Structure formats: structure tokens, C-alpha cells
Amino acid sequence: MSINLKTETQSKIWLSSPHMGDMEQLFVKEAFDTNWIAPLGPNVSGFEADIKGYLDEGVHVAALSSGTAAIHLGLKLLGVGMGDEVLCQSFTFSASANPVTYVGASPVFVDSEKETWNMSPELLEAAIIERRSKGKTPKAIVAVHLYGMPYKVDEIHAISEKYSIPVLEDSAEALGSTYNGRKCGTFGDIAILSFNGNKIITTSGGGALVSSNKLHKENAVFLATQARDDAPHYQHSKIGHNYRMSNILAGIGRGQMKVLDKRVNARRGNYDYYHQQLHDLNNITFLPEPKEMVSNRWLSCVLFDSYALREKVRIALLEENIESRPLWKPMHLQPIFENELSFTDGTSEDLFQRGLCLPSGSNLSFNDLERVIQIIKFTLG
């Protein structure tokens, strides 16, 4: 049975739709007016400077075509290659793991802990010890700030230093989140950002590689522009990629950076309102922030008491033209990765079974939020 909220149910509520501001068209228009339609231009360097200024911490930024491209280049810059192993958070989107295979390496999946839903430090160290006992020290750790919630930075990076394994920080979902006051995207040996259409800010499609090591930025740009040697003719001594962001898309990004803090505040406001209205229900729980963390709440996620209840709510929302989504299916359960090594304890499997992402866009209206809340209350009632 579905609840009919009159004509409002005819309008679509998306999970996380793009939210344009007032400045994007100005930067794009300037690119057209000055004929900077080529892949590079002043918006690209300007966007990189905007991100650098926002993140601070002395980082260097390379604007790229996607977050996936940034992970691919990041792995190459960290020296990951054929036959290597990379420790990767299992509870994530496939883009965190797919690039491991691009360089000929194998992912070793690590389960989550329950406090942040991110990589378990205990299982991470257990995986390293086991692989070293087999003469196979992993070459990198891909740690993810899932749904904008920072991973346990101190614990994960202490393990990284203990075993001299670099961290590739997947901050695709966490622009605007902080750990002990420091912005996500500044902790890893290399970090990546995503500006896909569903992210906090968007360039339609795009991403960035971030590092405190200037050479990483320079080498990323070199590889992202087909690895063209410094010569008057086209000469290539390495395999490169067509991964650079265009000047047009970077113009959108420059406009989006002007409203980033507002977008974060709006998404955090969505979560706060959901929590305020729903936390007293017996069969639904939320993920609180640990005291040292501030999540951008990219997506507002909840857990139900059972898979059946999760599905009942998801379908009720769908019937009212409201998009919601189960939490990520862990990588170690994916058909393409089912034969890879994994170190798990059931945490991410349980989260996948019971978890749901609610509509979370920064452009949701109060009426949108009320529609979602009323349907959930009706369904659970």
C-alpha cells in the first residue's frame, strides 16, 4: 500500500541531483567569449587554485576527467604495477577498486568497522601481516571516506607508516568533511576528489588528484596529457592517458566552488532534519559523527532492523516517485571480484542488507523532505 500525498507525488525527488548556482555560466561564457574551448585554459588552472586554496595544507592539485582517472594515475604514481596487491576498502563504489585492475594489480578487500562504516584498522593490519607472511607486501592502501564520513585517519595512517605502505585517500564523497579540523583530501600520500553529477559540487564529470608532493601533481598532468615528451614534435616515451579536465568543465567547477560551503551546510541540514523527525522510531538508526569528525553528509543514510523493512521503505518511496538507494554492495560480494582475497567479519554485508540512502541533494525543498519523512513514518507505522 502506498501513501498518496496528492499532486506532490507526481514530481520526482532524486537521490542527489546537481545543484547549479549563479556563477557557473559566467566562467563558461568567458571561456566561449575568449575561445578557450580547447582541453586546457585559464579555468583549469583557476579551478586547481580554488581547490588548493580551499584544502590548504600546502597541497598541489591536478584537475582530471574523473575521480576514477585520479585513482588510476595515483596508483601509477605510487609505483603499483603488474602482479602487485593493493589493500582496498570493500564497502565502497566499484570506482575505488576498478583502477587497481587497470595497472595489472589485484585488490585485497578489507571490511569496515561499525563506528564510521569505513576500513577497519584491525582487519587492515591483519591483512598486511597475513600477506607479508606469504612474502607479498601490498603496495598501497585505498582508504575511503564513505558517504562523506571520514575514515579513522590516525589509526589507518599509523598502520601505513608502521609497514611503509602508502595511502591513496579516496575523498570522492568527502569534499568539505574534516578530521580534527583538517579537511579530507589532504591526508593521503595521494588523495582524489570527484566532481561527478551527484557529488557535493559538480563539473558534470570530473575529478582531481591532490598531493603535498609537487612532483606527483606534475607527473599526473604529464600522464593525463598523453605523456607527451618535451619536444617540438609529438614524441612519447611512456604510455599516457587522455585524462585532463576541459576548460569548459573547469569553468563550471569554479562557479561551484563559490557555493561549496553552502552546499555542505544544506546536506548537513538534510541529515539533521531526518534525524530530528525519525530517530525516535524503534526500527531505524542513524550513524552519528565521532567527536573528531565532521561529515559533509553527502548522502543521508539510515539502517533498518531488517532487509525486509529496508525494502518495504525503499519500494514505498519508489511508488511515490522518490529515489532512494541501498548502501553500497561490498566489493568482495561483487561477481567480478568474488575470487579476490578478502578480510571480512560481516560488517559491510550487514550494512548492505539493512542500509538505505535517502534523498540528500542540497536543492531539496522543505516539502521534499516532508514527503520523504511522511512516507517513511507511514510505512513503518
XYZ file of C-alpha atoms in Angstrom:
381
model
C 0.000 0.000 0.000
C 1.337 3.484 -0.831
C 0.506 6.817 0.670
C -0.955 9.436 -1.653
C 0.250 12.937 -0.924
C -1.917 14.476 -3.652
C -0.248 16.007 -6.672
C 3.131 16.381 -4.958
C 3.801 12.705 -5.626
C 3.915 13.475 -9.344
C 7.186 15.379 -9.046
C 10.404 13.372 -8.922
C 12.640 13.584 -5.871
C 16.154 12.483 -6.811
C 18.702 10.919 -4.521
C 21.376 13.538 -5.226
C 20.899 15.786 -8.224
C 23.237 18.532 -9.493
C 22.701 21.958 -7.952
C 23.808 24.900 -10.059
C 24.436 28.384 -8.686
C 24.689 31.836 -10.233
C 28.372 31.916 -11.169
C 28.933 28.838 -13.345
C 27.597 30.389 -16.544
C 29.851 33.419 -16.136
C 33.001 31.308 -16.167
C 31.716 29.175 -19.035
C 30.692 32.262 -21.008
C 34.157 33.702 -20.548
C 35.611 30.520 -21.993
C 33.368 30.857 -25.046
C 33.996 34.581 -25.406
C 37.767 34.081 -25.350
C 37.579 30.900 -27.474
C 39.195 28.768 -24.733
C 37.305 25.673 -25.863
C 40.472 23.586 -26.078
C 41.075 20.976 -23.361
C 43.166 23.379 -21.304
C 42.819 27.040 -20.411
C 42.644 29.561 -17.577
C 39.622 27.927 -15.947
C 41.610 24.725 -15.421
C 44.463 26.431 -13.601
C 41.950 28.639 -11.817
C 39.896 25.674 -10.641
C 43.039 23.939 -9.397
C 43.979 27.092 -7.481
C 40.476 27.303 -5.993
C 40.660 23.715 -4.729
C 44.194 24.228 -3.433
C 43.107 27.336 -1.527
C 40.120 25.559 -0.042
C 42.006 22.465 1.101
C 45.061 24.416 2.280
C 47.783 22.234 3.904
C 50.202 23.117 1.074
C 48.704 20.657 -1.392
C 49.041 20.626 -5.176
C 46.063 19.838 -7.411
C 45.677 18.340 -10.891
C 42.177 18.669 -12.398
C 41.243 15.496 -14.270
C 38.368 13.951 -16.218
C 37.072 11.857 -13.294
C 37.806 10.601 -9.811
C 38.386 7.165 -11.326
C 41.092 8.618 -13.570
C 42.660 10.195 -10.490
C 42.792 6.835 -8.701
C 44.314 5.201 -11.790
C 47.047 7.825 -12.044
C 47.535 7.811 -8.278
C 48.249 4.096 -8.283
C 50.740 4.520 -11.134
C 52.487 7.359 -9.294
C 52.759 5.144 -6.198
C 54.526 2.514 -8.282
C 51.733 -0.057 -8.314
C 52.039 -2.398 -11.275
C 51.620 -5.857 -12.700
C 51.354 -8.605 -10.063
C 51.164 -6.220 -7.065
C 48.473 -6.255 -4.407
C 46.516 -3.242 -3.188
C 44.537 -3.180 0.055
C 41.150 -1.695 -0.709
C 38.094 -0.895 1.359
C 35.398 -3.396 0.390
C 32.426 -1.245 1.371
C 32.609 1.329 -1.421
C 31.678 2.066 -5.014
C 33.473 -0.005 -7.646
C 35.441 3.023 -8.878
C 37.617 2.677 -5.762
C 38.695 -0.810 -6.821
C 38.454 -0.977 -10.617
C 41.637 1.058 -11.286
C 43.655 -1.497 -9.309
C 42.989 -3.878 -12.178
C 43.896 -1.216 -14.776
C 47.536 -1.357 -13.643
C 47.604 -5.157 -13.548
C 47.437 -5.425 -9.760
C 44.996 -7.368 -7.576
C 42.733 -5.869 -4.908
C 42.742 -7.336 -1.409
C 39.496 -6.294 0.213
C 39.232 -5.158 3.835
C 35.939 -4.945 5.717
C 34.594 -1.972 7.680
C 34.293 -1.033 11.320
C 30.921 -0.003 12.743
C 31.761 3.478 14.047
C 32.293 5.136 10.641
C 31.491 2.274 8.210
C 34.998 2.709 6.787
C 38.053 0.455 6.630
C 38.676 -1.466 9.852
C 42.187 -0.742 11.196
C 42.233 -4.153 12.903
C 41.379 -6.056 9.737
C 43.749 -3.880 7.711
C 46.684 -4.824 9.914
C 45.618 -8.463 9.939
C 45.587 -8.429 6.136
C 49.061 -6.882 5.970
C 50.501 -9.395 8.432
C 48.957 -12.328 6.555
C 50.142 -11.132 3.136
C 53.660 -10.424 4.443
C 53.772 -13.943 5.902
C 53.221 -15.157 2.337
C 56.037 -12.933 1.041
C 53.614 -10.445 -0.525
C 53.718 -6.948 0.983
C 50.892 -4.854 -0.509
C 51.998 -1.788 -2.472
C 49.239 0.656 -1.424
C 46.145 1.169 0.726
C 42.998 2.664 -0.831
C 41.068 4.126 2.111
C 37.654 5.703 1.518
C 35.722 8.416 3.359
C 32.355 6.734 2.766
C 29.272 8.911 2.259
C 31.349 11.850 3.490
C 32.211 10.295 6.872
C 35.999 10.403 7.438
C 37.775 7.119 7.997
C 39.838 6.634 11.168
C 42.737 8.699 9.904
C 45.083 8.344 12.873
C 44.740 4.567 13.072
C 44.909 3.889 9.326
C 47.915 6.141 8.774
C 49.749 4.739 11.806
C 49.482 1.310 10.173
C 50.588 2.811 6.863
C 53.729 4.212 8.492
C 54.397 1.064 10.522
C 54.558 -1.094 7.393
C 55.737 1.611 4.933
C 52.688 1.228 2.695
C 51.414 4.495 1.159
C 47.776 5.570 1.415
C 45.715 6.627 -1.567
C 42.933 8.627 0.088
C 39.634 8.265 -1.769
C 37.896 11.506 -0.873
C 35.465 11.346 -3.802
C 32.491 11.666 -1.436
C 34.094 13.817 1.237
C 34.905 17.296 -0.069
C 34.020 19.577 2.845
C 34.410 16.913 5.541
C 37.060 17.285 8.245
C 39.021 15.172 10.704
C 40.332 17.042 13.761
C 39.714 20.281 11.882
C 41.728 19.264 8.816
C 39.966 18.820 5.506
C 39.575 15.421 3.908
C 41.620 15.163 0.750
C 44.828 16.240 2.488
C 45.799 13.108 4.451
C 46.986 10.578 1.904
C 50.301 10.332 0.115
C 47.937 10.964 -2.792
C 44.256 11.877 -2.499
C 41.485 12.058 -5.045
C 38.282 14.073 -5.425
C 35.232 13.555 -7.624
C 33.014 16.154 -9.272
C 30.526 13.725 -10.775
C 26.965 14.983 -11.190
C 25.800 13.537 -7.881
C 28.609 14.914 -5.692
C 28.679 17.872 -3.289
C 29.771 20.090 -6.183
C 29.935 19.031 -9.804
C 31.650 19.801 -13.079
C 29.221 17.425 -14.835
C 32.037 14.892 -14.971
C 35.439 15.418 -13.434
C 37.850 14.779 -10.618
C 41.169 15.819 -9.180
C 44.388 14.343 -7.859
C 45.757 16.021 -4.728
C 49.169 15.663 -3.110
C 51.560 17.601 -0.915
C 54.283 16.356 -3.275
C 54.526 18.789 -6.193
C 56.162 16.122 -8.370
C 53.047 13.965 -8.036
C 50.952 16.796 -9.452
C 53.408 17.435 -12.290
C 53.682 13.759 -13.185
C 49.899 13.359 -13.038
C 49.453 16.208 -15.515
C 52.138 14.687 -17.762
C 50.461 11.267 -17.776
C 46.994 12.815 -18.148
C 48.002 14.632 -21.338
C 49.160 11.543 -23.242
C 52.652 11.634 -21.683
C 53.968 13.905 -24.408
C 57.726 14.451 -24.133
C 59.223 17.944 -24.207
C 59.927 18.140 -27.934
C 58.705 20.290 -30.854
C 57.220 17.168 -32.440
C 54.933 14.562 -30.893
C 57.179 12.172 -29.006
C 56.218 9.688 -26.302
C 58.498 7.652 -24.053
C 55.750 6.477 -21.698
C 52.156 5.352 -22.060
C 49.862 8.264 -21.292
C 46.145 8.902 -20.960
C 43.588 11.477 -22.071
C 42.570 12.355 -18.506
C 42.808 16.158 -18.279
C 39.739 18.248 -17.411
C 38.455 20.592 -20.096
C 38.401 24.366 -19.733
C 34.598 24.382 -20.085
C 34.003 21.898 -17.266
C 36.578 23.632 -15.079
C 34.544 26.827 -15.521
C 31.530 25.050 -14.030
C 33.763 23.929 -11.188
C 34.958 27.459 -10.489
C 31.375 28.591 -10.097
C 30.561 25.612 -7.895
C 33.480 26.336 -5.570
C 31.847 29.678 -4.740
C 28.950 27.854 -3.071
C 30.695 24.776 -1.686
C 30.209 25.695 1.971
C 26.511 26.394 1.343
C 26.119 23.015 -0.323
C 27.760 21.250 2.613
C 25.571 23.108 5.093
C 22.448 22.201 3.123
C 23.298 18.498 3.079
C 24.127 18.512 6.758
C 20.797 20.248 7.309
C 19.018 17.446 5.437
C 20.599 14.857 7.716
C 19.772 16.850 10.839
C 16.120 17.134 9.818
C 15.822 13.441 9.002
C 17.400 12.622 12.355
C 15.145 15.038 14.212
C 11.997 13.602 12.668
C 12.838 9.888 12.552
C 15.339 8.963 15.272
C 12.620 8.168 17.830
C 11.271 5.329 15.667
C 12.277 1.987 17.131
C 13.297 0.275 13.885
C 15.527 2.915 12.292
C 19.013 4.095 13.325
C 21.458 6.769 12.149
C 25.258 6.993 12.009
C 26.466 9.688 14.427
C 29.688 11.622 13.912
C 32.613 10.681 16.153
C 33.730 13.755 18.076
C 36.837 14.347 15.972
C 34.949 14.176 12.678
C 32.660 16.440 10.675
C 30.918 14.728 7.760
C 29.620 16.672 4.793
C 26.712 14.188 4.904
C 26.951 13.760 1.141
C 24.207 11.171 1.479
C 21.941 10.784 4.497
C 21.984 7.079 5.336
C 19.882 5.053 7.748
C 19.762 1.456 8.958
C 16.594 -0.555 9.437
C 16.117 -3.566 11.678
C 15.962 -5.951 8.731
C 16.369 -6.334 4.996
C 12.617 -6.789 4.626
C 11.900 -3.497 6.360
C 14.563 -1.703 4.304
C 12.963 -2.971 1.115
C 9.474 -2.087 2.298
C 10.536 1.539 2.775
C 12.552 1.697 -0.456
C 9.638 0.398 -2.520
C 7.164 2.709 -0.780
C 9.357 5.675 -1.698
C 9.766 4.407 -5.263
C 5.994 4.121 -5.667
C 5.753 7.805 -4.762
C 8.384 8.767 -7.378
C 11.143 9.199 -4.791
C 14.604 7.804 -5.456
C 16.473 6.089 -2.652
C 19.286 3.560 -2.868
C 20.604 0.630 -0.805
C 24.039 1.165 0.670
C 26.964 0.044 -1.498
C 27.171 -3.670 -2.165
C 30.624 -4.673 -0.818
C 33.269 -5.340 -3.420
C 34.035 -8.802 -2.067
C 30.426 -9.765 -2.902
C 30.550 -8.433 -6.460
C 30.645 -11.095 -9.200
C 33.707 -9.502 -10.821
C 35.706 -9.607 -7.568
C 34.328 -12.733 -5.854
C 37.581 -14.654 -6.345
C 39.831 -11.940 -4.894
C 41.283 -12.123 -1.394
C 39.240 -10.504 1.349
C 39.474 -9.985 5.107
C 35.942 -9.621 6.409
C 33.865 -10.028 9.536
C 30.347 -9.495 8.176
C 30.089 -5.781 8.972
C 29.692 -4.458 5.441
C 27.386 -7.329 4.445
C 25.054 -6.398 7.287
C 25.189 -2.697 6.371
C 24.363 -3.522 2.762
C 21.392 -5.651 3.801
C 19.858 -3.089 6.165
C 21.018 0.313 4.924
C 19.300 2.897 2.732
C 20.448 6.228 1.294
C 17.691 8.828 1.488
C 17.287 11.815 -0.870
C 20.112 14.159 0.075
C 20.546 16.861 -2.572
C 21.390 20.385 -1.485
C 18.461 21.601 -3.624
C 15.778 19.655 -1.732
C 12.914 21.786 -0.507
C 11.265 21.540 2.892
C 8.256 19.967 1.188
C 10.529 17.367 -0.426
C 11.944 16.379 2.948
C 8.466 16.251 4.466
C 7.241 13.966 1.689
C 10.092 11.536 2.353
C 9.599 11.631 6.118
C 5.829 11.159 5.973
C 6.124 8.137 3.678
C 8.737 6.536 5.942
C 6.596 7.152 9.036
C 3.512 5.809 7.296
C 5.373 2.714 6.091
C 6.933 1.962 9.452
C 3.751 2.759 11.333
